[in-house]
Short mmCIF file of C-alpha atoms in Angstrom, two decimals:
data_model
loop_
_atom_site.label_atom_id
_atom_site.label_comp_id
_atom_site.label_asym_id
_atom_site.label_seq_id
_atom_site.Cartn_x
_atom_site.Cartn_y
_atom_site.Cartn_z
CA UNK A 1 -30.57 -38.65 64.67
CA UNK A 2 -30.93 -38.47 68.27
CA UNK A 3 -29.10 -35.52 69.44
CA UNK A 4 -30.37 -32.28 70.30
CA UNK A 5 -30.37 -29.41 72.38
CA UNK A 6 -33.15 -28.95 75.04
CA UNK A 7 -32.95 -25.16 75.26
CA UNK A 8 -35.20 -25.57 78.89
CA UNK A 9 -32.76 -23.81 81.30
CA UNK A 10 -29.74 -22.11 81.60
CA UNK A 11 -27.83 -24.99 82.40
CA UNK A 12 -26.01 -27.12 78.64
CA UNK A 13 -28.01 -30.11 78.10
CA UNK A 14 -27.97 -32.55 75.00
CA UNK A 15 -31.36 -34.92 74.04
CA UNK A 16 -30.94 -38.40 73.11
CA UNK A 17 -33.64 -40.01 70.79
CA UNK A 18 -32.27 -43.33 70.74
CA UNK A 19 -34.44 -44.50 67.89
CA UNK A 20 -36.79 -42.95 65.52
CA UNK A 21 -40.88 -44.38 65.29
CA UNK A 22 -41.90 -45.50 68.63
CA UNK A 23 -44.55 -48.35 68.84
CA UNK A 24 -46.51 -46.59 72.01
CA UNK A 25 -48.62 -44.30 69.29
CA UNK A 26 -49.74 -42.23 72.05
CA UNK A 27 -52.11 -39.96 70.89
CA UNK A 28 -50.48 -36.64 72.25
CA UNK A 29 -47.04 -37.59 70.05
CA UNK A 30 -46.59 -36.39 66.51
CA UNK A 31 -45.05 -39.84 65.32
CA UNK A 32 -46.05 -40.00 61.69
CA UNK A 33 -44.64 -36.19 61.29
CA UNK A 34 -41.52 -37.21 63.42
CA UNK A 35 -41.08 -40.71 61.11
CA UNK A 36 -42.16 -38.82 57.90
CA UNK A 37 -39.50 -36.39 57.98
CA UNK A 38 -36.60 -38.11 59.27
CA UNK A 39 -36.94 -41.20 56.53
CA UNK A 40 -36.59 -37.98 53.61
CA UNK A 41 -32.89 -37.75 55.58
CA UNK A 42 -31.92 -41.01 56.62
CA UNK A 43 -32.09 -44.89 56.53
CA UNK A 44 -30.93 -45.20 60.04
CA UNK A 45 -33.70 -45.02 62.65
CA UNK A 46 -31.71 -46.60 65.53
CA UNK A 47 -29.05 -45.11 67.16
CA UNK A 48 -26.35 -47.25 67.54
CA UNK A 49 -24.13 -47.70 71.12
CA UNK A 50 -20.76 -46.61 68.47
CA UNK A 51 -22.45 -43.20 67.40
CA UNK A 52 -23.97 -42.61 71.03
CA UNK A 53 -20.80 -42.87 72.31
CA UNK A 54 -18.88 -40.65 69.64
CA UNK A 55 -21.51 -38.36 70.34
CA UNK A 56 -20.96 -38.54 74.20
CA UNK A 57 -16.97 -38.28 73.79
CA UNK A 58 -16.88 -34.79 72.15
CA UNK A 59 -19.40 -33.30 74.85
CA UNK A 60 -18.13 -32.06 78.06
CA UNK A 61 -18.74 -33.53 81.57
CA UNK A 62 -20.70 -29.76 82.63
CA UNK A 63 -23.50 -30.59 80.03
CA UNK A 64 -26.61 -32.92 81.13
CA UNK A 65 -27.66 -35.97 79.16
CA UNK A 66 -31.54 -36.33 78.59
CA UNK A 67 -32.57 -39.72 77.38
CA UNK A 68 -36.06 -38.10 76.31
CA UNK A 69 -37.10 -37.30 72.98
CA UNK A 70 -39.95 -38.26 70.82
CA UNK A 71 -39.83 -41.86 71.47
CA UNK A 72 -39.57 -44.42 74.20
CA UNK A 73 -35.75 -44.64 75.05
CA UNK A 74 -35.45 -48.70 75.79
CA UNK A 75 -36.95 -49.56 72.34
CA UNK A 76 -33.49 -49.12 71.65
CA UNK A 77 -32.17 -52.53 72.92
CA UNK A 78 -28.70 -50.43 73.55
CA UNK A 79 -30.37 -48.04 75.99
CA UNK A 80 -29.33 -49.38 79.37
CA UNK A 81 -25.79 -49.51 78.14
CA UNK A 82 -25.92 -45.73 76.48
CA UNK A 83 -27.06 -44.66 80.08
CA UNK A 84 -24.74 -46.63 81.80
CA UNK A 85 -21.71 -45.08 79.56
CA UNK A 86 -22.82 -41.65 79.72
CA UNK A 87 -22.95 -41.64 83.85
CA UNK A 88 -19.56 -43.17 83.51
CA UNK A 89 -18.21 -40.39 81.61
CA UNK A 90 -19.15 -37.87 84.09
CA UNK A 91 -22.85 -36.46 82.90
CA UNK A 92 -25.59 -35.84 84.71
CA UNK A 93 -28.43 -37.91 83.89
CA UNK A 94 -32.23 -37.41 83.12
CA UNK A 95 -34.68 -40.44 81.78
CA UNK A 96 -38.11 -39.76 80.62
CA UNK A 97 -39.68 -43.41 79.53
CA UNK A 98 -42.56 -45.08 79.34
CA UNK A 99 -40.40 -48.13 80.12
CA UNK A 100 -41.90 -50.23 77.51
CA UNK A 101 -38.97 -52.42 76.18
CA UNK A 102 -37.07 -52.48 79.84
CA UNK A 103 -36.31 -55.62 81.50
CA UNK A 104 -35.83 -56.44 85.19
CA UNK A 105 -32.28 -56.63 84.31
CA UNK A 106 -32.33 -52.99 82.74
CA UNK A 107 -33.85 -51.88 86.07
CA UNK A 108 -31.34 -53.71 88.15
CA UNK A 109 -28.28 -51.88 86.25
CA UNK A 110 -30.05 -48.73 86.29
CA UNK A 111 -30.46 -48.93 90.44
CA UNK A 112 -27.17 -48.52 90.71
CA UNK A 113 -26.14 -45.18 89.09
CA UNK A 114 -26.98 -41.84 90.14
CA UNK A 115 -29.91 -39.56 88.25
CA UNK A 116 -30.63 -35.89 88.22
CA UNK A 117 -33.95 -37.12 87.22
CA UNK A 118 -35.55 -40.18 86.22
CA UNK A 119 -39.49 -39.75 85.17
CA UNK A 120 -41.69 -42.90 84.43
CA UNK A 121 -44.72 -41.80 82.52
CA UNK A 122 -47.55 -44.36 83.09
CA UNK A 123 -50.65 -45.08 80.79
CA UNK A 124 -53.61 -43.18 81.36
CA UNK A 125 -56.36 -44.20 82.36
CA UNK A 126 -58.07 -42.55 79.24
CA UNK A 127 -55.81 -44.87 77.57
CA UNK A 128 -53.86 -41.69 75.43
CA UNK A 129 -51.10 -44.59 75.48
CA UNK A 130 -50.98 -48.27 73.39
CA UNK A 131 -49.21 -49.72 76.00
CA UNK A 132 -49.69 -53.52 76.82
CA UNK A 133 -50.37 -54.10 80.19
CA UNK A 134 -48.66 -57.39 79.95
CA UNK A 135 -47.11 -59.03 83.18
CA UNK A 136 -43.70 -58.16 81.97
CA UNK A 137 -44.10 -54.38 81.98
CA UNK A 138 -46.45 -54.80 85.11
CA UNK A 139 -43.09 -56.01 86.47
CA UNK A 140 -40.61 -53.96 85.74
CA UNK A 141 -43.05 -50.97 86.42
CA UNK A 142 -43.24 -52.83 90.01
CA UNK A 143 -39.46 -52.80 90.16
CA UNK A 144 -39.47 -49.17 89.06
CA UNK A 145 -41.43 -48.59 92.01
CA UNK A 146 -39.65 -50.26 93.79
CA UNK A 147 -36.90 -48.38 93.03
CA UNK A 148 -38.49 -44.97 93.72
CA UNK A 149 -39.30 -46.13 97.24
CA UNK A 150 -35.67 -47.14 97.87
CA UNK A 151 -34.78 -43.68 96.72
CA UNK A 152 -37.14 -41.44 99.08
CA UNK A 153 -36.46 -43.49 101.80
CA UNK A 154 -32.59 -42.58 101.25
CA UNK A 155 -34.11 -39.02 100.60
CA UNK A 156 -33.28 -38.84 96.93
CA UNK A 157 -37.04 -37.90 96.38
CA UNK A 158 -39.18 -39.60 94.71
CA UNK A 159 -43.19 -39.14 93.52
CA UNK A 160 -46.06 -41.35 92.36
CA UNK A 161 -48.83 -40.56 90.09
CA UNK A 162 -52.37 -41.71 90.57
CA UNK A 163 -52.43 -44.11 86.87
CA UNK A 164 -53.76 -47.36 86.01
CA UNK A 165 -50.38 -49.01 86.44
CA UNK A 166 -50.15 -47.92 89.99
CA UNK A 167 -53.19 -49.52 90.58
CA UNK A 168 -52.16 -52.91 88.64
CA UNK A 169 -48.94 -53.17 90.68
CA UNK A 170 -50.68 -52.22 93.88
CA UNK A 171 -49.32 -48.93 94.62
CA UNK A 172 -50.77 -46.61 97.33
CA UNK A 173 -51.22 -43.45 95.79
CA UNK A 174 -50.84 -40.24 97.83
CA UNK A 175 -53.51 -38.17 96.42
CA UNK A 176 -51.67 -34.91 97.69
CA UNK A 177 -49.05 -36.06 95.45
CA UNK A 178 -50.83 -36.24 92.28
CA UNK A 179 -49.71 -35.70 88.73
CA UNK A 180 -50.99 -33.53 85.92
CA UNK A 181 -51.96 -35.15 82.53
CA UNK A 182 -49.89 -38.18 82.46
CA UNK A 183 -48.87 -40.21 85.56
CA UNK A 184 -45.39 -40.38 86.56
CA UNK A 185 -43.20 -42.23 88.98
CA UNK A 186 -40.41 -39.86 89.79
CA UNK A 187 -36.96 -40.09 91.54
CA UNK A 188 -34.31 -37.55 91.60
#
């Protein structure tokens, strides 16, 4: 469970699904296929922080870790701390997420370390997504924003897409900025 090539670009990268099922249901994902078939080969469905980081310690520095996959990365209450250990080993880091399970604290830790890429995709307006809207995740999705503020205005980059949740938190959109199917903040 939970590792995997990408096989995007020329450049060695390894995907983490850091659980398997992921409670978002969004109606692009193949989740019931995904769930089906892994249950035929396993119990486990959660990656635990002691096989993440065997995983991590046989891979070499000059290969990119993608906390991606086909679920939401911090339903995985270990997710924080896998990222956290694999920029301390040496990797380059990319995060796809949803951020549904992320706390402030989880955004707090995460401020601190370098990303190659770090992609929030935001619930549509169509609603494609079962994400609660709840003031928690309208906070941390604040924070996130935050965040990507903090890092264009150090010129890390940084992008915005026009979504509901930008418009919850009170983001000003730039519409020359705007994303394809699913909203995104974006930093790196």
């Amino acid at each position: 469970m939970g590792v995997g090539s990408t096989g995007t670009s020329a450049a060695e990268s390894l995907q983490i699904t850091t659980r398997i099922g992921c409670r978002n249901a969004c109606a692009y994902c193949p989740q019931a296929l995904l769930v089906g078939s892994y249950a035929r080969r396993s119990r486990e469905s959660v990656l635990s922080f002691e096989d993440f980081r065997a995983c991590v310690d046989k891979v070499p520095t000059d290969v990119s870790i993608h906390f991606s996959g086909m679920s939401e990365p911090w339903l995985n209450a270990d997710c924080t701390r896998m990222v956290e250990y694999a920029h301390e080993s040496g990797h380059e880091l990319h995060v796809f997420t949803t951020a549904v399970g992320m706390s402030p604290s989880d955004v707090d830790a995460l401020s601190h370390l370098s990303f190659a890429e770090f992609v929030v995709h935001l619930p549509s307006a169509e609603g494609y997504e079962r994400i609660a809207m709840g003031e928690g995740y309208l906070s941390v999705i604040g924070l996130l924003a935050a965040d990507a503020d903090a890092a264009r205005a150090a010129g890390r980059g940084g992008r915005r897409g026009d979504r509901q949740s930008d418009r919850a938190v009170g983001v000003r959109v730039d519409r020359r900025e705007r994303a394809g199917r699913l909203g995104c903040l974006r930093a790196g």
